[in-house]
Tab-separated table of C-alpha atoms in Angstrom:
chain	number	residue	atom	x	y	z
N	15	GLU	CA	56.781	-47.997	-53.663
N	16	THR	CA	56.721	-46.041	-50.421
N	17	GLY	CA	54.975	-42.894	-51.683
N	18	VAL	CA	58.155	-40.835	-51.445
N	19	THR	CA	59.952	-39.934	-54.660
N	20	GLN	CA	63.365	-38.404	-55.131
N	21	THR	CA	64.994	-36.825	-58.160
N	22	PRO	CA	67.483	-37.158	-59.599
N	23	ARG	CA	68.409	-40.731	-58.725
N	24	HIS	CA	72.047	-40.148	-59.660
N	25	LEU	CA	74.021	-36.912	-59.736
N	26	VAL	CA	77.639	-36.198	-60.586
N	27	MET	CA	78.859	-32.709	-59.911
N	28	GLY	CA	82.055	-30.754	-59.679
N	29	MET	CA	83.049	-28.897	-56.552
N	30	THR	CA	82.086	-25.544	-58.052
N	31	ASN	CA	78.658	-26.600	-59.288
N	32	LYS	CA	75.293	-25.723	-57.795
N	33	LYS	CA	72.616	-28.390	-57.888
N	34	SER	CA	69.430	-29.284	-56.048
N	35	LEU	CA	67.918	-32.535	-54.864
N	36	LYS	CA	64.161	-32.835	-54.813
N	37	CYS	CA	61.896	-34.937	-52.656
N	38	GLU	CA	58.124	-35.276	-52.867
N	39	GLN	CA	55.810	-37.272	-50.657
N	40	HIS	CA	52.283	-38.327	-51.576
N	41	LEU	CA	51.300	-39.609	-48.141
N	42	GLY	CA	49.787	-36.508	-46.572
N	43	HIS	CA	52.559	-36.395	-43.981
N	44	ASN	CA	53.629	-33.279	-42.123
N	45	ALA	CA	57.255	-34.081	-41.366
N	46	MET	CA	60.113	-34.519	-43.817
N	47	TYR	CA	63.743	-35.453	-43.287
N	48	TRP	CA	67.076	-35.444	-45.092
N	49	TYR	CA	69.601	-38.166	-44.251
N	50	LYS	CA	73.107	-38.806	-45.515
N	51	GLN	CA	74.328	-42.377	-45.905
N	52	SER	CA	78.035	-42.838	-46.492
N	53	ALA	CA	79.736	-46.166	-47.035
N	54	LYS	CA	80.306	-48.106	-43.812
N	55	LYS	CA	78.808	-45.368	-41.627
N	56	PRO	CA	75.458	-45.186	-39.857
N	57	LEU	CA	72.670	-43.164	-41.381
N	58	GLU	CA	73.166	-39.501	-40.439
N	59	LEU	CA	70.193	-37.227	-39.884
N	60	MET	CA	70.764	-33.849	-41.517
N	61	PHE	CA	67.555	-31.833	-41.312
N	62	VAL	CA	64.018	-32.199	-40.004
N	63	TYR	CA	60.994	-30.178	-41.078
N	64	ASN	CA	57.700	-30.327	-39.224
N	65	PHE	CA	54.732	-28.485	-40.754
N	66	LYS	CA	57.176	-26.657	-43.055
N	67	GLU	CA	59.281	-25.378	-40.156
N	68	GLN	CA	62.849	-26.554	-39.678
N	69	THR	CA	63.100	-28.218	-36.287
N	70	GLU	CA	66.485	-29.875	-36.582
N	71	ASN	CA	69.799	-28.962	-38.182
N	72	ASN	CA	72.285	-31.590	-37.150
N	73	SER	CA	75.375	-29.353	-37.471
N	74	VAL	CA	75.285	-29.629	-41.234
N	75	PRO	CA	77.786	-27.466	-43.185
N	76	SER	CA	76.271	-24.423	-44.836
N	77	ARG	CA	77.121	-25.765	-48.294
N	78	PHE	CA	73.944	-27.837	-47.791
N	79	SER	CA	70.837	-25.638	-47.776
N	80	PRO	CA	67.391	-27.189	-47.275
N	81	GLU	CA	64.111	-25.722	-48.398
N	82	CYS	CA	60.598	-26.865	-47.561
N	83	PRO	CA	58.001	-24.810	-49.456
N	84	ASN	CA	55.114	-27.010	-48.291
N	85	SER	CA	54.559	-30.239	-46.419
N	86	SER	CA	54.800	-32.319	-49.590
N	87	HIS	CA	58.055	-31.016	-51.012
N	88	LEU	CA	61.590	-30.846	-49.703
N	89	PHE	CA	64.699	-29.650	-51.476
N	90	LEU	CA	68.373	-29.834	-50.673
N	91	HIS	CA	70.404	-27.153	-52.424
N	92	LEU	CA	74.053	-27.998	-52.914
N	93	HIS	CA	76.948	-25.654	-53.624
N	94	THR	CA	80.743	-25.856	-53.443
N	95	LEU	CA	80.643	-29.425	-52.207
N	96	GLN	CA	83.658	-31.505	-51.271
N	97	PRO	CA	84.526	-35.016	-52.469
N	98	GLU	CA	83.734	-36.342	-48.961
N	99	ASP	CA	80.130	-35.232	-49.510
N	100	SER	CA	79.730	-38.069	-51.997
N	101	ALA	CA	77.066	-40.333	-50.523
N	102	LEU	CA	73.508	-41.579	-50.848
N	103	TYR	CA	71.091	-38.831	-49.782
N	104	LEU	CA	67.807	-40.132	-48.496
N	105	CYS	CA	64.592	-38.251	-47.958
N	106	ALA	CA	61.934	-39.536	-45.583
N	107	SER	CA	58.546	-38.446	-44.313
N	108	SER	CA	56.344	-39.259	-41.345
N	109	GLN	CA	52.976	-38.143	-40.059
N	110	VAL	CA	54.621	-35.738	-37.642
N	111	ALA	CA	58.191	-35.283	-36.457
N	112	GLY	CA	58.334	-37.816	-33.683
N	113	GLY	CA	60.526	-40.821	-33.067
N	114	GLY	CA	57.476	-42.953	-32.529
N	115	ASP	CA	56.293	-42.401	-36.061
N	116	THR	CA	57.253	-44.753	-38.862
N	117	GLN	CA	59.351	-43.024	-41.452
N	118	TYR	CA	58.847	-43.668	-45.147
N	119	PHE	CA	61.947	-43.348	-47.266
N	120	GLY	CA	62.496	-42.414	-50.868
N	121	PRO	CA	64.901	-44.406	-53.066
N	122	GLY	CA	67.692	-41.875	-52.555
N	123	THR	CA	69.955	-39.772	-54.743
N	124	ARG	CA	73.430	-41.181	-55.306
N	125	LEU	CA	75.688	-38.100	-55.314
N	126	THR	CA	79.252	-38.131	-56.575
N	127	VAL	CA	81.377	-35.016	-56.126
N	128	LEU	CA	84.422	-34.857	-58.363
T	1	SER	CA	75.697	-39.910	-32.553
T	2	GLN	CA	74.981	-43.604	-32.810
T	3	GLN	CA	72.488	-45.148	-30.436
T	4	GLY	CA	71.849	-48.646	-31.733
T	5	GLU	CA	74.546	-51.073	-32.720
T	6	GLU	CA	73.707	-54.172	-34.704
T	7	ASP	CA	75.404	-57.503	-34.353
T	8	PRO	CA	76.679	-59.265	-36.380
T	9	GLN	CA	77.937	-56.800	-38.974
T	10	ALA	CA	77.407	-59.410	-41.674
T	11	LEU	CA	75.562	-62.717	-41.835
T	12	SER	CA	75.490	-65.318	-44.585
T	13	ILE	CA	72.997	-68.190	-44.471
T	14	GLN	CA	71.343	-70.728	-46.745
T	15	GLU	CA	67.813	-70.274	-47.987
T	16	GLY	CA	65.357	-71.810	-45.561
T	17	GLU	CA	67.487	-71.163	-42.494
T	18	ASN	CA	66.586	-68.650	-39.813
T	19	ALA	CA	68.476	-65.380	-39.459
T	20	THR	CA	68.895	-63.578	-36.159
T	21	MET	CA	70.201	-60.056	-35.833
T	22	ASN	CA	70.754	-58.191	-32.596
T	23	CYS	CA	70.655	-54.530	-31.681
T	24	SER	CA	72.011	-52.952	-28.536
T	25	TYR	CA	71.430	-49.398	-27.431
T	26	LYS	CA	72.716	-47.176	-24.677
T	27	THR	CA	69.893	-45.229	-23.064
T	28	SER	CA	66.197	-45.521	-22.333
T	29	ILE	CA	63.920	-45.514	-25.343
T	30	ASN	CA	60.273	-44.964	-26.199
T	31	ASN	CA	60.285	-47.440	-29.032
T	32	LEU	CA	62.589	-49.362	-31.344
T	33	GLN	CA	62.083	-49.901	-35.042
T	34	TRP	CA	63.625	-52.237	-37.582
T	35	TYR	CA	64.162	-51.234	-41.205
T	36	ARG	CA	65.439	-53.063	-44.272
T	37	GLN	CA	67.472	-51.585	-47.107
T	38	ASN	CA	68.092	-53.290	-50.404
T	39	SER	CA	71.399	-52.364	-52.001
T	40	GLY	CA	71.528	-48.667	-52.903
T	41	ARG	CA	67.832	-48.122	-52.184
T	42	GLY	CA	65.793	-46.409	-49.513
T	43	LEU	CA	64.915	-47.961	-46.198
T	44	VAL	CA	61.667	-49.829	-45.707
T	45	HIS	CA	60.008	-50.008	-42.301
T	46	LEU	CA	59.543	-53.558	-41.031
T	47	ILE	CA	58.250	-53.394	-37.482
T	48	LEU	CA	57.992	-51.121	-34.450
T	49	ILE	CA	58.089	-52.350	-30.874
T	50	ARG	CA	57.267	-50.073	-27.957
T	51	SER	CA	59.229	-49.998	-24.739
T	52	ASN	CA	56.406	-51.693	-22.836
T	53	GLU	CA	56.246	-54.590	-25.307
T	54	ARG	CA	58.459	-57.657	-25.155
T	55	GLU	CA	57.722	-59.436	-28.400
T	56	LYS	CA	56.046	-58.682	-31.697
T	57	HIS	CA	55.380	-60.712	-34.834
T	58	SER	CA	54.781	-59.753	-38.435
T	59	GLY	CA	54.669	-62.568	-40.957
T	60	ARG	CA	58.066	-64.288	-40.882
T	61	LEU	CA	59.500	-61.593	-38.622
T	62	ARG	CA	59.752	-61.824	-34.866
T	63	VAL	CA	61.145	-58.976	-32.803
T	64	THR	CA	61.965	-59.109	-29.122
T	65	LEU	CA	62.875	-56.270	-26.816
T	66	ASP	CA	64.653	-56.531	-23.482
T	67	THR	CA	64.780	-53.088	-21.927
T	68	SER	CA	66.734	-54.340	-18.906
T	69	LYS	CA	69.535	-55.421	-21.242
T	70	LYS	CA	68.927	-52.546	-23.656
T	71	SER	CA	68.790	-54.958	-26.555
T	72	SER	CA	66.492	-56.174	-29.303
T	73	SER	CA	66.624	-59.037	-31.734
T	74	LEU	CA	65.110	-59.522	-35.172
T	75	LEU	CA	64.439	-63.086	-36.261
T	76	ILE	CA	63.613	-63.881	-39.874
T	77	THR	CA	62.312	-67.413	-40.202
T	78	ALA	CA	62.554	-69.604	-43.310
T	79	SER	CA	64.724	-67.062	-45.082
T	80	ARG	CA	64.514	-66.457	-48.815
T	81	ALA	CA	67.014	-65.082	-51.304
T	82	ALA	CA	64.827	-61.950	-51.480
T	83	ASP	CA	65.598	-61.276	-47.802
T	84	THR	CA	69.156	-60.378	-48.815
T	85	ALA	CA	69.528	-56.783	-47.630
T	86	SER	CA	70.890	-54.605	-44.842
T	87	TYR	CA	68.867	-54.445	-41.653
T	88	PHE	CA	68.913	-51.477	-39.312
T	89	CYS	CA	67.508	-50.850	-35.889
T	90	ALA	CA	66.475	-47.319	-34.969
T	91	THR	CA	65.634	-45.917	-31.578
T	92	ASP	CA	64.160	-42.764	-30.192
T	93	GLY	CA	64.044	-41.425	-26.698
T	94	GLU	CA	67.469	-40.079	-25.880
T	95	TYR	CA	67.607	-37.432	-28.562
T	96	GLY	CA	64.102	-36.112	-28.331
T	97	ASN	CA	62.093	-36.834	-31.398
T	98	LYS	CA	64.969	-37.981	-33.565
T	99	LEU	CA	65.314	-41.516	-34.778
T	100	VAL	CA	68.907	-42.723	-34.431
T	101	PHE	CA	69.996	-45.580	-36.656
T	102	GLY	CA	72.617	-48.220	-36.068
T	103	ALA	CA	75.269	-49.217	-38.589
T	104	GLY	CA	73.253	-52.201	-39.766
T	105	THR	CA	73.654	-55.931	-40.377
T	106	ILE	CA	74.259	-57.090	-43.933
T	107	LEU	CA	72.311	-60.304	-44.521
T	108	ARG	CA	73.037	-62.542	-47.479
T	109	VAL	CA	70.732	-65.469	-48.146
T	110	LYS	CA	72.198	-67.979	-50.572
T	111	SER	CA	69.901	-70.016	-52.764
């Protein structure tokens, strides 16, 4: 295991639902990331947090709302999603937010929007 | 936006053979990393090579970097069925501190 956990592992939701994805890292890292992985597309960076501060929002629609209460926890709040939002959502952490740092990934949450 | 592009998109080999995957990128980089992803799982870091390095080894993995050609290769020697996975290169440099991933190479090792 990488030291990064994600819950739930699978989520099915309707377009009018509100749900949250949770990520926790046990590595003492200061940076956390949300990525979206859709079929046959490259991994897309969504958000970056460094020392609890958001440093990157990669033009993500407002129906995705991240929250980072501390350096160990990261949430992704979901509301009024679209079917095209169905994907694998991956959380990662690194020592600090820098490309030179190795990123450690969680197992992902497989999201299906009906 | 996509920085690295892996080639081939898919590769199927017999157990014991070597597997070579290539990554090309567009701009200058600080370093390049290779990751592996088993089906439907998270990515696992394999190796990092800095822009001033030309070759790096880790167990059965050998990575080369040619900054003049803006390309890298990942060689897996004596492949095993457990090496079946998707392999991604990731680069930083152009987009500040962001890692940008390629679309990946799907490797299948047949036993």
